[in-house]
Coordinates of C-alpha atoms in Angstrom, one line a residue:
X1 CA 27.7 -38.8 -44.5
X2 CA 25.8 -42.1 -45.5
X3 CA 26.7 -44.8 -48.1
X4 CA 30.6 -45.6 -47.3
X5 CA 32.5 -48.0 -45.7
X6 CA 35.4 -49.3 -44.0
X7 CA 37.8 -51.3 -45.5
X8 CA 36.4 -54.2 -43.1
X9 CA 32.7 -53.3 -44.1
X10 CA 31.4 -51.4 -41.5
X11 CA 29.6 -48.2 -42.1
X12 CA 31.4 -44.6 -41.9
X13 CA 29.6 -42.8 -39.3
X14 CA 30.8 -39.2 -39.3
X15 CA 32.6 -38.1 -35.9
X16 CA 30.0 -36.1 -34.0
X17 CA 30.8 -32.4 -33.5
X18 CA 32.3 -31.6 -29.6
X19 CA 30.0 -28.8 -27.9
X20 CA 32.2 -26.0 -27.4
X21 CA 31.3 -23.4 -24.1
X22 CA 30.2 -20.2 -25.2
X23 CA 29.5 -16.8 -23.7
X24 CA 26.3 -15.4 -25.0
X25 CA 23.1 -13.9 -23.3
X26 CA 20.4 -16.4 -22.4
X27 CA 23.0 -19.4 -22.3
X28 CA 20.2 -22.4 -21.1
X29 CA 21.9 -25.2 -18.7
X30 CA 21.4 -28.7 -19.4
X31 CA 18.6 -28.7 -17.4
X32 CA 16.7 -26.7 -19.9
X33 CA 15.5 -24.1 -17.6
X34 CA 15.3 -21.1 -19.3
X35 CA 13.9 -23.2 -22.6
X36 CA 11.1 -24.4 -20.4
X37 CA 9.8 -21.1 -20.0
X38 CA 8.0 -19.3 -22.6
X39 CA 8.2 -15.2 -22.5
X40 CA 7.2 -13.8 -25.8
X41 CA 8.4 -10.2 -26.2
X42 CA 5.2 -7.6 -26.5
X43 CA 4.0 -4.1 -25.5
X44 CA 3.8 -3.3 -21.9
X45 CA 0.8 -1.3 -22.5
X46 CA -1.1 -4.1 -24.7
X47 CA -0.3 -6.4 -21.0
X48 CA -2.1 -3.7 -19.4
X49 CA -4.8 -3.3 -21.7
X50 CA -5.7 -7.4 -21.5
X51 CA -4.9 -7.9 -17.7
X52 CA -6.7 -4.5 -16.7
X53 CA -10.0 -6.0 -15.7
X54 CA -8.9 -9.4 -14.3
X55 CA -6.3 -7.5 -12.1
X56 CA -8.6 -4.8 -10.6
X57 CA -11.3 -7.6 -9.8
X58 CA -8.7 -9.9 -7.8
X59 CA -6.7 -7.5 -6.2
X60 CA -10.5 -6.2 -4.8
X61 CA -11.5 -9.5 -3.9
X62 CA -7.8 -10.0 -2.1
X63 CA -8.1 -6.8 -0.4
X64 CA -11.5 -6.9 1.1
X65 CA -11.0 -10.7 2.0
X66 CA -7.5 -10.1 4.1
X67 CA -7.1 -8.3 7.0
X68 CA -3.4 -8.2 6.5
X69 CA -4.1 -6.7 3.1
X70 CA -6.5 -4.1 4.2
X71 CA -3.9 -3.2 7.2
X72 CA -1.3 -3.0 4.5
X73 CA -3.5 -0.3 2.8
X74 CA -4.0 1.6 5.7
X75 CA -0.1 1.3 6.0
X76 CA 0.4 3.4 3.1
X77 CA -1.6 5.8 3.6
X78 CA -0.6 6.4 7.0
X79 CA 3.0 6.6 5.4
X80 CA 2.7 8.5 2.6
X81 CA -0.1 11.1 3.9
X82 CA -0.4 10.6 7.5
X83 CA -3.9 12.7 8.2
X84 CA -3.4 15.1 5.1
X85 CA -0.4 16.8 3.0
X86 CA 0.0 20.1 4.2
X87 CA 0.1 23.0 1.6
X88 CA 3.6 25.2 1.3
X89 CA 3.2 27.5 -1.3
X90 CA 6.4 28.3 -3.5
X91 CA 5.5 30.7 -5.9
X92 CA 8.2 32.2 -8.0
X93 CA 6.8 36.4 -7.6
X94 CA 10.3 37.6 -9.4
X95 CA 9.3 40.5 -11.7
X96 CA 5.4 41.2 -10.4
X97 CA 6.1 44.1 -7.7
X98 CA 6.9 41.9 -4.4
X99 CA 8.9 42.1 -1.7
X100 CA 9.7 39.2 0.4
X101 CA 7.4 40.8 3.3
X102 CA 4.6 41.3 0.6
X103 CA 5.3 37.2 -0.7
X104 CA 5.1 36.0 3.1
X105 CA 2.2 38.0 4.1
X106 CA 0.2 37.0 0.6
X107 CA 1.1 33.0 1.1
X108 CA -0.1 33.0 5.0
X109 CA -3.3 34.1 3.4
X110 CA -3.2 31.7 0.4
X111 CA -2.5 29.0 3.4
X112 CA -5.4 30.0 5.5
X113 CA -7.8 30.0 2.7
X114 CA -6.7 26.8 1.6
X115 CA -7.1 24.8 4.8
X116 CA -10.6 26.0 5.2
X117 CA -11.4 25.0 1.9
X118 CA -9.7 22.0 1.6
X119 CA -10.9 20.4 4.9
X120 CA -14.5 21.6 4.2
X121 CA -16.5 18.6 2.2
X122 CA -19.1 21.1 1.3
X123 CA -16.2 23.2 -0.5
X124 CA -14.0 21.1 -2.3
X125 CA -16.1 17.9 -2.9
X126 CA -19.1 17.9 -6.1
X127 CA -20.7 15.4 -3.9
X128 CA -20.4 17.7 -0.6
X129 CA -19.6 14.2 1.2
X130 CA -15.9 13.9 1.3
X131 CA -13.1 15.9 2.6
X132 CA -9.5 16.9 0.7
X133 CA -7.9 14.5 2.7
X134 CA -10.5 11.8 2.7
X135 CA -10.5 12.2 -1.5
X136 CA -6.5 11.6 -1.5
X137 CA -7.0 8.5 0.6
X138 CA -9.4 7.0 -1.5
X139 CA -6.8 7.8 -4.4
X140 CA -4.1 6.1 -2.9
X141 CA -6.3 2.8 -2.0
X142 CA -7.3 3.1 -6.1
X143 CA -4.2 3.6 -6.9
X144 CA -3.1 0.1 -5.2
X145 CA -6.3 -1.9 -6.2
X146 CA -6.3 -0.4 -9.4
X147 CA -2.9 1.2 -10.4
X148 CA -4.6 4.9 -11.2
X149 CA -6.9 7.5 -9.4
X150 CA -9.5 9.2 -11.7
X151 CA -11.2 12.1 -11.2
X152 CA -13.8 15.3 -13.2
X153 CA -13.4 18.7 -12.0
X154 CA -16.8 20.4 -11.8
X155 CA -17.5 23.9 -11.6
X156 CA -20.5 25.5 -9.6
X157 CA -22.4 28.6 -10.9
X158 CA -23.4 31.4 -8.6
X159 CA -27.0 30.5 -8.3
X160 CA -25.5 26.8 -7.5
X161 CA -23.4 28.2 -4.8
X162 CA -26.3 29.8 -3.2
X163 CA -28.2 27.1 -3.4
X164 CA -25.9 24.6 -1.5
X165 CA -24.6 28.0 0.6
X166 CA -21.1 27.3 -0.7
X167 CA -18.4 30.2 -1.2
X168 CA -15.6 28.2 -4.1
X169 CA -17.2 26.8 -7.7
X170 CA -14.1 24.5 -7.9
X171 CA -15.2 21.1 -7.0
X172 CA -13.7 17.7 -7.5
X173 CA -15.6 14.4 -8.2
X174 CA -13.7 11.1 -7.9
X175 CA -14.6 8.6 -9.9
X176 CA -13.6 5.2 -10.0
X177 CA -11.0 4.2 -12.3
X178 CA -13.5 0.7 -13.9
X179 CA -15.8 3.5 -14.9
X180 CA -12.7 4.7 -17.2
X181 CA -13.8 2.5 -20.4
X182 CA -11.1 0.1 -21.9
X183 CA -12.4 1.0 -25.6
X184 CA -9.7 1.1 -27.7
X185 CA -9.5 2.1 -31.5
X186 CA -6.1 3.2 -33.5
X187 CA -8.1 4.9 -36.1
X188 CA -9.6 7.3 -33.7
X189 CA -6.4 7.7 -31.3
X190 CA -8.0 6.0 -28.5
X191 CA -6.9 3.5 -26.4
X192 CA -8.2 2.4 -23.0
X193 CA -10.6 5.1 -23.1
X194 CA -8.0 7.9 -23.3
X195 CA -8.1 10.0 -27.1
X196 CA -4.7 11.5 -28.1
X197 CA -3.7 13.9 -30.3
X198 CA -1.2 13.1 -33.4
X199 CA 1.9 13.8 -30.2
X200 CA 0.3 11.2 -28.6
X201 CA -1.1 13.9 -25.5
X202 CA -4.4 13.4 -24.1
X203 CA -7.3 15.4 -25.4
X204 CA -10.6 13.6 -23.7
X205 CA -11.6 10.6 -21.6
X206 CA -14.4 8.4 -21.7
X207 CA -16.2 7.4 -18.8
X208 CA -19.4 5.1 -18.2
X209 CA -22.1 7.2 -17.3
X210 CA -25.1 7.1 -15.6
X211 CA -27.9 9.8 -15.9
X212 CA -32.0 9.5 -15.4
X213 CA -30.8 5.8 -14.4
X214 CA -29.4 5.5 -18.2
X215 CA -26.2 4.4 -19.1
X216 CA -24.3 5.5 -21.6
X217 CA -20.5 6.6 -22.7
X218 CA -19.4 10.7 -22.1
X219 CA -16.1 12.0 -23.0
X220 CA -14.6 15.0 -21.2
X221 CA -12.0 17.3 -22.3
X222 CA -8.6 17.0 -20.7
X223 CA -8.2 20.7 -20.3
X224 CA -10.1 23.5 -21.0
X225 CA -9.1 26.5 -23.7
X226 CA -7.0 28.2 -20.8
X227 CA -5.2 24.8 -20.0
X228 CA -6.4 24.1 -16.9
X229 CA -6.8 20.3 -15.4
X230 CA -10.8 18.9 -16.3
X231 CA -9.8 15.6 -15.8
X232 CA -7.7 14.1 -13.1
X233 CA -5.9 10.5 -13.5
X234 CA -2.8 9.8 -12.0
X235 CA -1.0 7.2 -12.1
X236 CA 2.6 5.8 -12.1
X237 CA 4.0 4.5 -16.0
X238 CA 6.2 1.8 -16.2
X239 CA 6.7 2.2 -20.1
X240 CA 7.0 5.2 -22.0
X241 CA 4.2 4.3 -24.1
X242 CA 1.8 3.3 -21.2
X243 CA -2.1 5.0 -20.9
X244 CA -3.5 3.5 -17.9
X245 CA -2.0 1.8 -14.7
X246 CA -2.5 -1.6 -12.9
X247 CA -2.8 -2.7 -9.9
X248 CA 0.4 -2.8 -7.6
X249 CA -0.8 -6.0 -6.1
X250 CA -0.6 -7.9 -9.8
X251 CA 2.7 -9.1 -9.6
X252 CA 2.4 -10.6 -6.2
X253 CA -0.9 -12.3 -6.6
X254 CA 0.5 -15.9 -7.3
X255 CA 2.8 -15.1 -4.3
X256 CA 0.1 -14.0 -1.8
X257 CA -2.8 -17.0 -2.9
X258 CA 0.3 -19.3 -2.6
X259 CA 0.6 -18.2 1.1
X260 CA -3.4 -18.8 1.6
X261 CA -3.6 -21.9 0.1
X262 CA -0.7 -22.4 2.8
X263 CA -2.5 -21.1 6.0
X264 CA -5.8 -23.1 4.9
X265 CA -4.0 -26.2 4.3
X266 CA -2.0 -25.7 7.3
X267 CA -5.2 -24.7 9.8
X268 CA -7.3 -27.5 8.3
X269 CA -4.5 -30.3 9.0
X270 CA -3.8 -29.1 12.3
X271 CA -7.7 -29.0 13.0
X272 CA -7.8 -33.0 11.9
X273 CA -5.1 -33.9 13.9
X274 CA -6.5 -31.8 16.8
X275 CA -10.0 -34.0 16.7
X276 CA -8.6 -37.2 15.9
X277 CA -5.6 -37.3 18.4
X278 CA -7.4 -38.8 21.1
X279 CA -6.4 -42.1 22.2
X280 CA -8.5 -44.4 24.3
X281 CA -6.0 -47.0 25.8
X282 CA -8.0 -50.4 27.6
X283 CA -6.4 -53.8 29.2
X284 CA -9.4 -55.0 27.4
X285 CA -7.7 -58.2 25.6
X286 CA -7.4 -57.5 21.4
X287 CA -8.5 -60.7 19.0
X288 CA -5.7 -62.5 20.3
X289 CA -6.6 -62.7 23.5
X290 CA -10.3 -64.2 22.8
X291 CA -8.6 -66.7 20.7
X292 CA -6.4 -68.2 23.8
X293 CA -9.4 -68.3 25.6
X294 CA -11.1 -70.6 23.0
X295 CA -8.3 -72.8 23.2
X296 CA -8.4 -72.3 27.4
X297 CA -11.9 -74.1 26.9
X298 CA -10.4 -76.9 25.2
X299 CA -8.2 -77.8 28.2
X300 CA -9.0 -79.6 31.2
X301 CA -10.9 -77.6 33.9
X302 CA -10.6 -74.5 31.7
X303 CA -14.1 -74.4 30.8
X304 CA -15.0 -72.5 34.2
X305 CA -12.4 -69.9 34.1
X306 CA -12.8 -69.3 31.2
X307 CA -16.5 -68.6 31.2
X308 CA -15.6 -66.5 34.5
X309 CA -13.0 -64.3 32.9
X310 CA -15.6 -63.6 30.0
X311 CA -18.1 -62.7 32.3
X312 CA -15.7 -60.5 34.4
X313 CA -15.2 -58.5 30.6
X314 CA -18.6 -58.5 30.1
X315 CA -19.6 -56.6 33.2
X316 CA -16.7 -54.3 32.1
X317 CA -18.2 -53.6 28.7
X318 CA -21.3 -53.0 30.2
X319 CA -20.1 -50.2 32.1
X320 CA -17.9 -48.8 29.9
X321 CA -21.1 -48.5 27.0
X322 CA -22.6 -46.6 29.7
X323 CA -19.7 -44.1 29.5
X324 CA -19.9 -41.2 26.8
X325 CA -16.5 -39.6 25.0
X326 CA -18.2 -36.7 22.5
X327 CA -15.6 -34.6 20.6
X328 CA -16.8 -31.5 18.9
X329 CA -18.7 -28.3 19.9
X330 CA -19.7 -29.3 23.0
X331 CA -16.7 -31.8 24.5
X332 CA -17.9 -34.4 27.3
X333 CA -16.0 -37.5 28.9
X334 CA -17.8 -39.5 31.3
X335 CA -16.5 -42.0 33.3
X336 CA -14.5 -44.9 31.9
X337 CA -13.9 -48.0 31.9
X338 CA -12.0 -50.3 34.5
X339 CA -8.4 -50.0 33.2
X340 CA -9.2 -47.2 30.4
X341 CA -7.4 -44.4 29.8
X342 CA -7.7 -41.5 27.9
X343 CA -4.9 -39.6 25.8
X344 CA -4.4 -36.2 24.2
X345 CA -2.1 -36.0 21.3
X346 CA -0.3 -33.1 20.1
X347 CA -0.9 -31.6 16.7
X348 CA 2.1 -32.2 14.3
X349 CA 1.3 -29.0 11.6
X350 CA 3.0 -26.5 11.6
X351 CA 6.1 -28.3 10.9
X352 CA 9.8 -26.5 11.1
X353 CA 9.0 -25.2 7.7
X354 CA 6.4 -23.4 7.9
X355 CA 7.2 -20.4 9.5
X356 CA 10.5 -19.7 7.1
X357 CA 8.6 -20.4 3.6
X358 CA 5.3 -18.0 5.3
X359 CA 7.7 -15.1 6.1
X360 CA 9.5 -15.2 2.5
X361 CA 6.1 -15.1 0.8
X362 CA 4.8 -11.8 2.9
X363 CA 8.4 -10.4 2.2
X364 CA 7.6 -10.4 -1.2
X365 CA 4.1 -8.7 -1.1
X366 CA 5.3 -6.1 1.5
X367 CA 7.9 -5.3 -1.4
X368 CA 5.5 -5.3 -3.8
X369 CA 3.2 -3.1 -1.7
X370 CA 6.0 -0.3 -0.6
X371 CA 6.0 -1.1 2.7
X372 CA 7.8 -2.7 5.3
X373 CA 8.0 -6.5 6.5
X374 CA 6.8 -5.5 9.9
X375 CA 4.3 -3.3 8.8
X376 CA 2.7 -5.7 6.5
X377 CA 2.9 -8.7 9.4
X378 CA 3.6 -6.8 12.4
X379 CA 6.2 -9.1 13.5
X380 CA 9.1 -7.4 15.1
X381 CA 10.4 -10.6 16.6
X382 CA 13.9 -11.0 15.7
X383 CA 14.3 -6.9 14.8
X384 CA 17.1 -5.0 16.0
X385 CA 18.0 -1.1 16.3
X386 CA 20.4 -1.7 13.0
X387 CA 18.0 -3.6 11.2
X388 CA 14.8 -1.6 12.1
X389 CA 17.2 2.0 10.6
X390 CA 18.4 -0.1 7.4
X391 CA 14.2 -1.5 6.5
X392 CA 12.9 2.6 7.6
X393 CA 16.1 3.5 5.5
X394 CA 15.1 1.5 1.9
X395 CA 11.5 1.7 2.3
X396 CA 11.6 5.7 3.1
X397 CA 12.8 6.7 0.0
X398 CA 9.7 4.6 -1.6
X399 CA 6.9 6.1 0.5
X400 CA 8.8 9.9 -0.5
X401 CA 8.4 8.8 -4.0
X402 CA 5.0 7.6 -3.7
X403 CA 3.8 11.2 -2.0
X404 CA 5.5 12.9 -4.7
X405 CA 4.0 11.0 -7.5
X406 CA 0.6 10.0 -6.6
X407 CA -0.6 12.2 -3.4
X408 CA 1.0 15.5 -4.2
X409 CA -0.5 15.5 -8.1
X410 CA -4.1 15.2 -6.9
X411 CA -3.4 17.8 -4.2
X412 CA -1.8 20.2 -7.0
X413 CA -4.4 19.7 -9.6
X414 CA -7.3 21.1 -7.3
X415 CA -4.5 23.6 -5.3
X416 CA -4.2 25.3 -8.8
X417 CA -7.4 25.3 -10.0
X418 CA -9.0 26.5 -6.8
X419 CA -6.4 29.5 -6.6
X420 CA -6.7 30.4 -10.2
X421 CA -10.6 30.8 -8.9
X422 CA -9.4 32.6 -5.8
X423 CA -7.5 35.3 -7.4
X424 CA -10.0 36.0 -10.3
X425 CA -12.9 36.3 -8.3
X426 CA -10.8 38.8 -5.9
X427 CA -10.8 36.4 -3.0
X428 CA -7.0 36.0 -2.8
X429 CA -5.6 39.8 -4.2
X430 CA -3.0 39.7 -7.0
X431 CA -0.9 42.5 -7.9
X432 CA -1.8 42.9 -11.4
X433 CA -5.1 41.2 -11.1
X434 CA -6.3 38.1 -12.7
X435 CA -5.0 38.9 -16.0
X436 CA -0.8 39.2 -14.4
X437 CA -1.9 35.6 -12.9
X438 CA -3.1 34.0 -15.8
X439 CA 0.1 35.0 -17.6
X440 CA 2.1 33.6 -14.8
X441 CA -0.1 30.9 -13.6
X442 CA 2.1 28.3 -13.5
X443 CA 4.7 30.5 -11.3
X444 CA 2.3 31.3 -9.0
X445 CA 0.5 28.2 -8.1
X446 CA 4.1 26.3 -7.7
X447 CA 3.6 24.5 -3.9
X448 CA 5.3 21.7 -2.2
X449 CA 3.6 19.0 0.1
X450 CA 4.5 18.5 3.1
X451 CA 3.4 14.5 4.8
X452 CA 4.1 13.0 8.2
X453 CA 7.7 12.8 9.8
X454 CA 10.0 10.4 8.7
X455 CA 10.0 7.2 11.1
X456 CA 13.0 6.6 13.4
X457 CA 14.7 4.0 15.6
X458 CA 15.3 6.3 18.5
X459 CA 14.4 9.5 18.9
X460 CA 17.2 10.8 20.7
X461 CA 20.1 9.3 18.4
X462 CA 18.0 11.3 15.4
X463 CA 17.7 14.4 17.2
X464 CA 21.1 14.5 18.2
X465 CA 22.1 13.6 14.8
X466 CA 19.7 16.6 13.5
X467 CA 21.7 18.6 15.5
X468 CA 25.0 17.9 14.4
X469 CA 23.8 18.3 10.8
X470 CA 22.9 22.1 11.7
X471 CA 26.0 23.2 13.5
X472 CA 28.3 21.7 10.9
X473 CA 26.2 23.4 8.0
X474 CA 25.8 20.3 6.0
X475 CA 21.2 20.9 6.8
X476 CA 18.9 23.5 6.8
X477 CA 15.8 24.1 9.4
X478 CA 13.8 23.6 6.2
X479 CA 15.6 20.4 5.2
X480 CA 15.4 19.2 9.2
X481 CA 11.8 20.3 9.8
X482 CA 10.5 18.3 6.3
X483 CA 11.9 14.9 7.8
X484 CA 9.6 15.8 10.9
X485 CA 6.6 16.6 8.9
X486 CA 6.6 20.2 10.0
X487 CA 6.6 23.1 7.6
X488 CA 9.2 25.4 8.4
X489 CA 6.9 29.1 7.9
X490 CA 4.3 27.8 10.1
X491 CA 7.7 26.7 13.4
X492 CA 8.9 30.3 12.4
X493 CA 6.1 31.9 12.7
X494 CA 4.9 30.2 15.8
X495 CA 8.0 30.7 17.6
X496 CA 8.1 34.4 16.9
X497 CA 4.4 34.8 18.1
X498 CA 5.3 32.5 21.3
X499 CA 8.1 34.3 21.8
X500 CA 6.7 37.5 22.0
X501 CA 3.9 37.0 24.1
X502 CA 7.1 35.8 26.8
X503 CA 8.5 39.0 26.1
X504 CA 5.7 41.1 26.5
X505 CA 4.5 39.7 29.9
X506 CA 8.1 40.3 31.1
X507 CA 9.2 36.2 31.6
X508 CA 12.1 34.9 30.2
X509 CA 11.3 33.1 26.1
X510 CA 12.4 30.2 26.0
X511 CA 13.4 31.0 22.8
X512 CA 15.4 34.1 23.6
X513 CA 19.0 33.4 21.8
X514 CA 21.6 32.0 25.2
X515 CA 25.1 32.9 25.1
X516 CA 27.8 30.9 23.6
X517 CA 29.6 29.2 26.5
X518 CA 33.5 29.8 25.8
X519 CA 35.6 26.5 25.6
X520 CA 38.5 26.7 28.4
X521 CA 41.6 24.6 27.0
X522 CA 43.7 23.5 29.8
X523 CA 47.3 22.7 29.6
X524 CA 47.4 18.5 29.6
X525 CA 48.8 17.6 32.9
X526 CA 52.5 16.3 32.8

């Protein structure tokens, strides 16, 4: 309201309006915190698509430049896979003519087979350089550098098999997930190198190539006409829409540079205050003291004592030039002056601080990671039984995941290709033949993965508590024996051989079934 006034000629200034509280999302504080920071609202997979390459790069550099990086690596792999998944085949054999001696006796050989071709590099890798296990290592390290493991499955012929004096065509070749182009086009369905169909499934990939020392751009078929896997990329999706992955380490990498800009900072300091706190005390006199000897001259018979005392510090200067103090590679003191001392100092870095701020910093990459404060720092210094259960506790449920979703889908894709070769080259026999597997492919070749045992506090509290779980019927010895990392056919069966061999050389098994002890209730004394 402008142009009016008061009756004693002073302007009307409209009253201004009272703020009012309100209850709303993203309600700033007067501060302006929230307003200070710009977050614009985009596709998850576009943020992938743009950061890809700048990620993969760092978290590289990051992981081969820090030992604590590379051990957290190591970490979780030796989590999550231990020295391999073991294969425990599930196949659902309902319908196709088997009994359950027929199913046991036709997965031990599946299982045997398996091992020897999976732990042969010759046998499962194109390259003939890497084992099974060695291949899903090298997909969990890309998985945590990169955010995805890429592979192509190869086939060998017959004369290729006799060539290389191989028995399996099945072969897998990993290759690494930058070779996976980041070509996108809408037009054509593709983005980040992957082609959909109008559903939005993958039909091909394209991968850099490089052949006669030529490079050029190949796309392979995501499955062949009978639907089985020709190209292998897992990876975990944080959006629905999302194509590719990204490194696990991107969220952390402000975090972890933070906290080596930190330890430099910190090392370099202490390193200065190291060299330069060294302190040479003398009773030589300072400025001062030269000055009161001028004015000693001045005075009556001063002249000579003067000239004395100046000598006398003369002779003392004299010796002490002849003296060396060198601080460096090669420390030396030599003797000193008359009345000289020399003084160490102690370095003042780290301060209180810096231990606290360093520990939040690799709390929030051994989050990021999936693995535990002390197994990223190994610092168990203030850890106790109750907090050692709770971290194995929250962190176990990760690494579970993490096997389920990244290790056991690479072991799978190879497990059911290789036994789809198995069984229709007669290796493996099928009731039915190839043609009642092929129909039922997915049934059949349905396995679970068994990793290492699940970590504990104390051994005896969790075998006790194991224990108790069985007798009150609340477990299962296949329940109890997957938290050790043991699969439950293999204990059975090696207990049942074991046992036998007891009983045949006439000594007592040790796991012959003992009595039940009967409980005696007494009367409570009066």
């Amino acid at each position: 309201m402008s142009g009016l006034i008061k009756p004693d000629g002073t302007p009307l200034v409209a009253a201004e309006r009272s703020s009012r509280p309100t209850a709303r999302y993203m309600r700033d504080t007067k501060s302006g915190v929230i307003a200070s920071r710009a977050a614009p609202l985009t596709s998850h997979r576009d943020d992938v698509r743009r950061s890809w390459s700048r990620a993969a790069g760092l978290a590289m550099d990051l992981i081969q430049n820090s030992g604590r990086l590379k051990g957290a690596t190591d970490q979780v792999l030796a989590d999550t896979v231990g020295v391999g998944l073991t294969l425990t085949p599930d196949p659902d054999l309902s319908g196709m003519g088997y009994d359950e001696k027929e199913k046991a006796d036709w997965i031990r050989l599946v299982k045997k087979r398996w091992r020897a071709y999976w732990h042969n590099a010759r046998e499962c890798d194109m390259r003939g350089k890497l084992t099974g296990p060695q291949m899903v290592d090298i997909g969990l390290r890309w998985h945590i550098a990169y955010g995805e493991a890429t592979g192509v499955f190869d086939f060998f012929t017959a004369s290729d098999r006799s060539r290389y004096g191989i028995t399996s065509g099945t072969k897998l070749c990993l290759v690494p997930p930058p070779r996976l182009v980041q070509d996108t086009s809408p037009l054509e369905g593709l983005f980040q190198g992957v082609h959909h169909d109008g559903k939005g499934r993958p039909v091909s990939y394209r991968f850099d190539t490089v052949t006669g020392g030529l490079k050029s751009k190949r796309d392979y078929a995501a499955f062949d006409v009978d639907g089985r896997p020709l190209v292998m990329h897992v990876f975990d999706p944080m959006d629905a829409t999302d194509v590719r992955g990204i490194s696990l380490l991107a969220p952390a990498f402000r975090k972890h540079i933070q906290a080596e800009l930190l330890d430099d900072a910190t090392l370099q300091m202490a390193i200065l205050q190291t060299v330069f706190a060294i302190t040479l005390t003398s009773e030589a006199p300072s400025q001062d003291a030269y000055e009161a000897l001028e004015v000693l001259k001045e005075s009556k018979g001063g002249t000579g004592y003067a000239q004395e005392y100046l000598d006398f510090l003369g002779a003392q200067l004299d010796r002490a030039a002849e003296s060396r103090i060198s601080v460096g590679a090669d420390p030396q003191v030599s003797h000193l002056g008359p009345g000289e001392k020399l003084g160490m100092e102690t370095a003042k870095v780290p301060g209180q601080d810096f231990l606290p701020f360093s520990n939040s910093l690799a709390r929030d990459m051994a989050r990021t990671i999936g693995i535990t404060y002390g197994g990223l720092t190994m610092d168990h210094t203030a850890a106790t039984y109750s907090s050692v259960r709770m971290e194995n506790a929250s962190i176990w449920a990760v690494v579970m995941r993490r096997r389920e979703r990244i290790a056991a889908p690479m072991c799978q894709m190879v497990y059911g290709n290789w036994l789809d070769e198995e069984v229709g080259e007669g290796r493996i026999p099928f009731k039915g033949g190839y043609e009642a597997f092929r129909a039922n492919r997915d049934r059949v070749s349905a396995a679970n993965w068994q990793g290492p045992a699940k970590p504990t506090a104390d051994d005896y509290k969790s075998a006790r508590a194991s224990t108790e779980r069985l007798s009150n019927g609340t477990s299962s010895i296949a329940n109890e024996t997957g938290d050790l990392g043991v699969d439950p056919d293999a204990l059975f069966e090696q207990r049942q051989r074991e046992h036998q061999r007891y009983v045949d050389a006439g000594m007592e098994s040790p796991y012959a079934a003992r009595a039940v002890q009967p409980v005696i209730e007494t009367e409570p004394a009066p």
